[in-house]
PDB file of C-alpha atoms in Angstrom:
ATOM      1  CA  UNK K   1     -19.541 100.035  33.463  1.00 47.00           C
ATOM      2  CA  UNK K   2     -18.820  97.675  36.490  1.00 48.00           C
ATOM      3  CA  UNK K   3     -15.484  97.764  37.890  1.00 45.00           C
ATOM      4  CA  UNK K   4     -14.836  94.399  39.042  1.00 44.00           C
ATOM      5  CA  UNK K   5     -11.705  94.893  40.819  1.00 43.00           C
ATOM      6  CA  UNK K   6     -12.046  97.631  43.632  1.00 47.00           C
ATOM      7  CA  UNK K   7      -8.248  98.357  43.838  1.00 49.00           C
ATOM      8  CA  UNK K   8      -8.170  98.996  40.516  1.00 52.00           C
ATOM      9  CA  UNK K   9      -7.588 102.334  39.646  1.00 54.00           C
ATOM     10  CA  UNK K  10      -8.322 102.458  35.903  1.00 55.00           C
ATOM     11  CA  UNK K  11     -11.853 102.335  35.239  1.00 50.00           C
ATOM     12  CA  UNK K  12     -11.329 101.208  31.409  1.00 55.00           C
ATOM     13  CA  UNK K  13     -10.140  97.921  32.595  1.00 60.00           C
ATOM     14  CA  UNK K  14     -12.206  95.408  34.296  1.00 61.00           C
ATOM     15  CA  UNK K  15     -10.702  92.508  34.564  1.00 63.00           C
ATOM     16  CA  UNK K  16     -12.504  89.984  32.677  1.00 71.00           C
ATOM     17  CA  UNK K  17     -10.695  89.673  29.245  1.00 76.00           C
ATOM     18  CA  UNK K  18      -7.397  87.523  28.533  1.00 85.00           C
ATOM     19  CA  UNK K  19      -4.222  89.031  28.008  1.00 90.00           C
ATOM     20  CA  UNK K  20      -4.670  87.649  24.335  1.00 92.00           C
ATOM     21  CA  UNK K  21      -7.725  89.222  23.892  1.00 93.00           C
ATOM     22  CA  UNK K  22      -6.909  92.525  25.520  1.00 93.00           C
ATOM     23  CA  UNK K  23      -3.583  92.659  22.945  1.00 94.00           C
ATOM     24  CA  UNK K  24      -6.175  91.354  19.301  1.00 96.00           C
ATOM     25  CA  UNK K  25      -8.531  94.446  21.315  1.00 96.00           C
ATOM     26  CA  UNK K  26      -5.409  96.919  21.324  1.00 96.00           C
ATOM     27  CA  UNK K  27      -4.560  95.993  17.475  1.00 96.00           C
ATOM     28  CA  UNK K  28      -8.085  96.508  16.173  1.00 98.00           C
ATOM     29  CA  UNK K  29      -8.448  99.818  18.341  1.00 97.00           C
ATOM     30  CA  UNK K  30      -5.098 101.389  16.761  1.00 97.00           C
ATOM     31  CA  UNK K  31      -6.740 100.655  13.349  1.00 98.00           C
ATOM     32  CA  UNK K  32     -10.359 101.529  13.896  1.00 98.00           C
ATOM     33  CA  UNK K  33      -8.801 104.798  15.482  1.00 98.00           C
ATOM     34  CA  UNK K  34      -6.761 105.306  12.384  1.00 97.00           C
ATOM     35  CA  UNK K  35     -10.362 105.225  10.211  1.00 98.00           C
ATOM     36  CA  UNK K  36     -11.031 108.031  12.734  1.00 98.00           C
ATOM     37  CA  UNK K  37     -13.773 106.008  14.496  1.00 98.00           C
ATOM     38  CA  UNK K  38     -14.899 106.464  17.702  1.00 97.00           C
ATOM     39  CA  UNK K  39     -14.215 103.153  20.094  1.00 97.00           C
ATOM     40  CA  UNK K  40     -16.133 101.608  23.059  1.00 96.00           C
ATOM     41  CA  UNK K  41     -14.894  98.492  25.010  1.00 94.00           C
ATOM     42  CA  UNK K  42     -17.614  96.425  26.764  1.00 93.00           C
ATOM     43  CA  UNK K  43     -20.578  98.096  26.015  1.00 95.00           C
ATOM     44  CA  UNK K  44     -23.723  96.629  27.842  1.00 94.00           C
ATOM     45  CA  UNK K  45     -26.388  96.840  24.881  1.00 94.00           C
ATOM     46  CA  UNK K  46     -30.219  97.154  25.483  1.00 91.00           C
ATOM     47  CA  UNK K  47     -30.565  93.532  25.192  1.00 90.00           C
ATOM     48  CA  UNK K  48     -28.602  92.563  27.898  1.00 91.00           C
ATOM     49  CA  UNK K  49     -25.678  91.459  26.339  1.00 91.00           C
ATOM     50  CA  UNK K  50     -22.286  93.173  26.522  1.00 93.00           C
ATOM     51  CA  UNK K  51     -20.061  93.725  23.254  1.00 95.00           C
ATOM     52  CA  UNK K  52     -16.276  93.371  22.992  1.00 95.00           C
ATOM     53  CA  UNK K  53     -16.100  96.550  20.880  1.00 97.00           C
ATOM     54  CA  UNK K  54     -18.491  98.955  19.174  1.00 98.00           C
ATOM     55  CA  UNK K  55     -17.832 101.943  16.852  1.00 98.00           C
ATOM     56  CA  UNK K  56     -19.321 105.016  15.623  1.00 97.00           C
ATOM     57  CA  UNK K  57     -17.611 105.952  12.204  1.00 97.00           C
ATOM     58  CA  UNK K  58     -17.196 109.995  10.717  1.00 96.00           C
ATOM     59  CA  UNK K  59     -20.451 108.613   9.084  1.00 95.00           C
ATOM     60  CA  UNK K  60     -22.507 107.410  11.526  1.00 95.00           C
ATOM     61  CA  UNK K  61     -22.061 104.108  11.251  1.00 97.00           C
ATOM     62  CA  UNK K  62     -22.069 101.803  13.797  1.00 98.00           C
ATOM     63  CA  UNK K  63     -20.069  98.911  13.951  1.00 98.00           C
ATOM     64  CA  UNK K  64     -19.485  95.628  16.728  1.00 98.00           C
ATOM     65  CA  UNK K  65     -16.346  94.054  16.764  1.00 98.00           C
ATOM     66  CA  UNK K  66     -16.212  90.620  18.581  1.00 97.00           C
ATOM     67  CA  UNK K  67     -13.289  89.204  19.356  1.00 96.00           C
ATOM     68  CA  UNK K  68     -12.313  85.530  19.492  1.00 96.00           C
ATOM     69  CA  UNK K  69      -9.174  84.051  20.598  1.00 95.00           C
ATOM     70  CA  UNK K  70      -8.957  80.474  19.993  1.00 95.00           C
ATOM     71  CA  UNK K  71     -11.338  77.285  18.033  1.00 95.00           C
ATOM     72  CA  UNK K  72     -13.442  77.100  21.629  1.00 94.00           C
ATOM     73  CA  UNK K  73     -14.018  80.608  22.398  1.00 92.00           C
ATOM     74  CA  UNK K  74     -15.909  80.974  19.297  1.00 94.00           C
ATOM     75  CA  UNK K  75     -17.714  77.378  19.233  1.00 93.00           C
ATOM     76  CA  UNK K  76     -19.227  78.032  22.564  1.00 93.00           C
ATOM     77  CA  UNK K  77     -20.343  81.361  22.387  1.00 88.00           C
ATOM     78  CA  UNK K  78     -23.509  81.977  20.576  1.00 86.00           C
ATOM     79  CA  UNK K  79     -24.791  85.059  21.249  1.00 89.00           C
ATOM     80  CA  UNK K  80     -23.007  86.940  18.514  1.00 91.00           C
ATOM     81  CA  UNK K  81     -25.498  87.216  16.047  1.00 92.00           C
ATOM     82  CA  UNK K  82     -27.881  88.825  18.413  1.00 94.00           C
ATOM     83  CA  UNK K  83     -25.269  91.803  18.039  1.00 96.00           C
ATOM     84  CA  UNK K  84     -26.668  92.321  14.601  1.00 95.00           C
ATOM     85  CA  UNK K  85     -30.060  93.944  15.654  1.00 95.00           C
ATOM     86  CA  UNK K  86     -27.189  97.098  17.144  1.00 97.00           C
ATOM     87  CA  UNK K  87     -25.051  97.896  14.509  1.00 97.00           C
ATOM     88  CA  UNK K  88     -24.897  98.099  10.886  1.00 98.00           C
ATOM     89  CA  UNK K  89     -21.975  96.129  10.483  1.00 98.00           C
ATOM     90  CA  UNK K  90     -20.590  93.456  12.515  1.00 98.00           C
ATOM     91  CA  UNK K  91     -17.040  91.892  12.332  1.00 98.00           C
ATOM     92  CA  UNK K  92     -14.789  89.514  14.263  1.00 97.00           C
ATOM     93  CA  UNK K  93     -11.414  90.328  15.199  1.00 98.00           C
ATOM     94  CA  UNK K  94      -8.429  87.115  16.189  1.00 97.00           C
ATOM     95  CA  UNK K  95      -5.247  86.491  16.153  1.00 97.00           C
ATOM     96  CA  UNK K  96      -2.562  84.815  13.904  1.00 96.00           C
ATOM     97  CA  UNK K  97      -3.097  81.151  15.939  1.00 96.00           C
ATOM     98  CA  UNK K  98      -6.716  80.976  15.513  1.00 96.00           C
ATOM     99  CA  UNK K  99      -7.740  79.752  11.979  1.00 96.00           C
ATOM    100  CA  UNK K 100      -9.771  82.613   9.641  1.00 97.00           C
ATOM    101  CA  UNK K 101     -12.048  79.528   8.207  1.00 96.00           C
ATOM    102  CA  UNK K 102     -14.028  79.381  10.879  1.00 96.00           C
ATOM    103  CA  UNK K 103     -15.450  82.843  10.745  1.00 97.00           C
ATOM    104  CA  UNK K 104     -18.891  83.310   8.621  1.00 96.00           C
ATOM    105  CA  UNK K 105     -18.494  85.154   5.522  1.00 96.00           C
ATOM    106  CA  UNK K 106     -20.938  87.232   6.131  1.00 95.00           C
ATOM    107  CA  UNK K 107     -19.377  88.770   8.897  1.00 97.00           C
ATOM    108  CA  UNK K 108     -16.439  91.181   8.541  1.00 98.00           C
ATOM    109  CA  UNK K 109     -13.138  90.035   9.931  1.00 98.00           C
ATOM    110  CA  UNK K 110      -9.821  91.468  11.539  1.00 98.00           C
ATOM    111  CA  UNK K 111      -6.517  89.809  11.716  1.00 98.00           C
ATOM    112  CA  UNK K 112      -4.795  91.637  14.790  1.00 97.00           C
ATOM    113  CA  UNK K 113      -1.482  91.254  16.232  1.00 95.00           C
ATOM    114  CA  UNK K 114      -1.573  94.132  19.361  1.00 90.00           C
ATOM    115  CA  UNK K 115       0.518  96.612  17.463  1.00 94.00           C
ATOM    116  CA  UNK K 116      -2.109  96.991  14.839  1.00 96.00           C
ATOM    117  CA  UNK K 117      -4.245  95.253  12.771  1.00 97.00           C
ATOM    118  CA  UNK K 118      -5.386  94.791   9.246  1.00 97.00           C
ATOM    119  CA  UNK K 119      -9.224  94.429   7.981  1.00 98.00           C
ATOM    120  CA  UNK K 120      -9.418  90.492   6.670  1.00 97.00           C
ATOM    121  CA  UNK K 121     -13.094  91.029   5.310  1.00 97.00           C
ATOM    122  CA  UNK K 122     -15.209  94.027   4.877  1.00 97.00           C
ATOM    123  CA  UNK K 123     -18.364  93.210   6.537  1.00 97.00           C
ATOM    124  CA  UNK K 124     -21.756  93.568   4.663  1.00 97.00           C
ATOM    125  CA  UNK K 125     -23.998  96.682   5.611  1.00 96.00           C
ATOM    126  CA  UNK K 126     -27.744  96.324   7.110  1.00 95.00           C
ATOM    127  CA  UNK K 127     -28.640  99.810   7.953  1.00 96.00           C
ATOM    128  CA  UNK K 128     -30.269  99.922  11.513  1.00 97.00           C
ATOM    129  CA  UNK K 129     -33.824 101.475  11.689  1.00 97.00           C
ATOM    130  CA  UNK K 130     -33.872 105.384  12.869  1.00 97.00           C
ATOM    131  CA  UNK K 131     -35.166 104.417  16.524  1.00 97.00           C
ATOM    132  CA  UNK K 132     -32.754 101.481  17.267  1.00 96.00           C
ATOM    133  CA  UNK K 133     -29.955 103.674  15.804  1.00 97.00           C
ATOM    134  CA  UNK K 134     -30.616 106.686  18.057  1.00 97.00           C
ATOM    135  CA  UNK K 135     -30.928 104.381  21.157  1.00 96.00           C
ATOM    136  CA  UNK K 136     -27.646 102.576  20.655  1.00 97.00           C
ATOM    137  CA  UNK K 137     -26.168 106.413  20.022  1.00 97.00           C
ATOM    138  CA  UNK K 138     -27.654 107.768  23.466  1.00 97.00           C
ATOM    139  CA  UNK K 139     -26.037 104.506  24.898  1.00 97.00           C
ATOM    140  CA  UNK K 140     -22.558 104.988  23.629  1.00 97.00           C
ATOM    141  CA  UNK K 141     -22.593 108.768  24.431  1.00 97.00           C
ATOM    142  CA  UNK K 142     -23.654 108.581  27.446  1.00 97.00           C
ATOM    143  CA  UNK K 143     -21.524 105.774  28.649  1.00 95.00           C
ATOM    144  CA  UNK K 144     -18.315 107.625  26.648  1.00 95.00           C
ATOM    145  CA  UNK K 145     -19.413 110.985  28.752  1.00 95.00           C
ATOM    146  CA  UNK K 146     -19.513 108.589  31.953  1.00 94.00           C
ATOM    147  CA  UNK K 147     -15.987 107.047  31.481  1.00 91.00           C
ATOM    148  CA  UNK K 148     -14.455 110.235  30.597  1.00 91.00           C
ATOM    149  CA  UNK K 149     -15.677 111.367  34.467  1.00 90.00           C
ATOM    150  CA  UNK K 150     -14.425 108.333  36.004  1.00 88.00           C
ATOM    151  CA  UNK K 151     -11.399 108.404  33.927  1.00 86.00           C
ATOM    152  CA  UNK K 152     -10.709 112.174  35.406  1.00 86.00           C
ATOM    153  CA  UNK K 153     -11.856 111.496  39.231  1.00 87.00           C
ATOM    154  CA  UNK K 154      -9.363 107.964  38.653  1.00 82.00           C
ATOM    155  CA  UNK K 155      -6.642 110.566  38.681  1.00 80.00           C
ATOM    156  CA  UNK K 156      -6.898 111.598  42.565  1.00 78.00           C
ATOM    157  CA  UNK K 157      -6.465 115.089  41.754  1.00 75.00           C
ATOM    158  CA  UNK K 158      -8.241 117.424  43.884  1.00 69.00           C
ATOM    159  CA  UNK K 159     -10.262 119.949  41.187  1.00 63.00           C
ATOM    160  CA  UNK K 160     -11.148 122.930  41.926  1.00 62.00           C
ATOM    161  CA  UNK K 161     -13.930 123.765  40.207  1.00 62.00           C
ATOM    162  CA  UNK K 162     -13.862 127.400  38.189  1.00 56.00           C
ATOM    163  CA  UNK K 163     -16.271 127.659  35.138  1.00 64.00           C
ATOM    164  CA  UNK K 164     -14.260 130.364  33.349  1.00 62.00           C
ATOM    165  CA  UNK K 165     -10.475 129.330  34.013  1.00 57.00           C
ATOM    166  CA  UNK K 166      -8.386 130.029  37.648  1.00 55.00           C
ATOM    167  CA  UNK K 167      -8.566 133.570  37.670  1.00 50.00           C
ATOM    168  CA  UNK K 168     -10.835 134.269  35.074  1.00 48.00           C
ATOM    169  CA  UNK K 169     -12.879 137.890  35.214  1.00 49.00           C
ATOM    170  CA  UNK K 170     -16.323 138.583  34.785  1.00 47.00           C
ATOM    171  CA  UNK K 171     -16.590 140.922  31.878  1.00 49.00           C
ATOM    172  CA  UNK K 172     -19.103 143.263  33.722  1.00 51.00           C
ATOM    173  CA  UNK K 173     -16.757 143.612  36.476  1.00 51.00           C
ATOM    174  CA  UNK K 174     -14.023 144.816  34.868  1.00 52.00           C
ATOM    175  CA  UNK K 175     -10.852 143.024  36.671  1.00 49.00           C
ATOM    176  CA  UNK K 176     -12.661 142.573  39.833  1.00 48.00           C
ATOM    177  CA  UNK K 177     -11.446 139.019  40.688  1.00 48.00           C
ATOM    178  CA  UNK K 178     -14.216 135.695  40.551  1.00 45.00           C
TER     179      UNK K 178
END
């Protein structure tokens, strides 16, 4: 994940989305969190492109949420249906201001507010083939694994490092300090 700002100390925020589209984000990820998904913001895919927000559901399912703000945000961007060849089901997420109509139908769609959100349109499933479903899991574990690190060094704490606890005993050593 590139951090774009360097003072930043968060690394889950990197500075390129609106405030609009960071609350419709917040919405949708209190509601995909309530289906007990798992939720990654900007995700670089192996294609190159970047998704707003992908999923992995209880069942394995994996799901990209794009989200539009406004008429021009979705009329210029185009690359949106590549995100079908990573997920099984793909959806759009907006906001109260931006008309629903303009959405394709077959394309799921959430209506979010950034207290919550509620699923407009169920999107249709295409199942993923076994090989382009394991890559895209190796890509979201590994870069959930990664931001969980930065996440911890972004705290400043020192850590000392102890693989059984502070003051943890070695069985065979009876309570002969580590």
């Amino acid at each position: 994940m590139t951090i774009l700002n360097v003072y930043n100390n968060n690394p889950l925020i990197d500075g390129r989305q609106s405030e609009r589209a960071m609350l419709v984000r917040k919405g949708v990820q209190l509601l995909l969190h309530e289906m007990r998904h798992a939720i990654l913001p900007e995700l670089p895919l192996a294609s190159g492109r970047r998704v707003d927000l992908i999923t992995l559901s209880e069942k394995g399912e994996i799901w990209i949420v794009e989200i539009k703000t406004s008429i021009e945000d979705f009329r210029v961007d185009r690359k949106w249906p590549d995100y079908r060849q990573h997920c099984d089901r793909l959806f759009f997420a907006t906001h109260k201001d931006v008309p629903l109509d303009i959405f394709p139908e077959d394309c799921g769609l959430f209506l979010s507010d950034g207290y919550g959100a509620h699923m407009i349109r169920e999107a249709p499933e295409h199942r993923l083939p076994p090989a382009t479903r394991k890559s895209v899991t190796l890509n979201f574990s590994r870069a959930a694994a990664q931001r969980l690190l930065l996440a911890e060094w972004a705290t400043g704490k020192d850590f000392a490092f102890s693989p059984r606890g502070e003051g943890a005993q070695r069985a065979d050593e009876g309570a002969e300090k580590l």
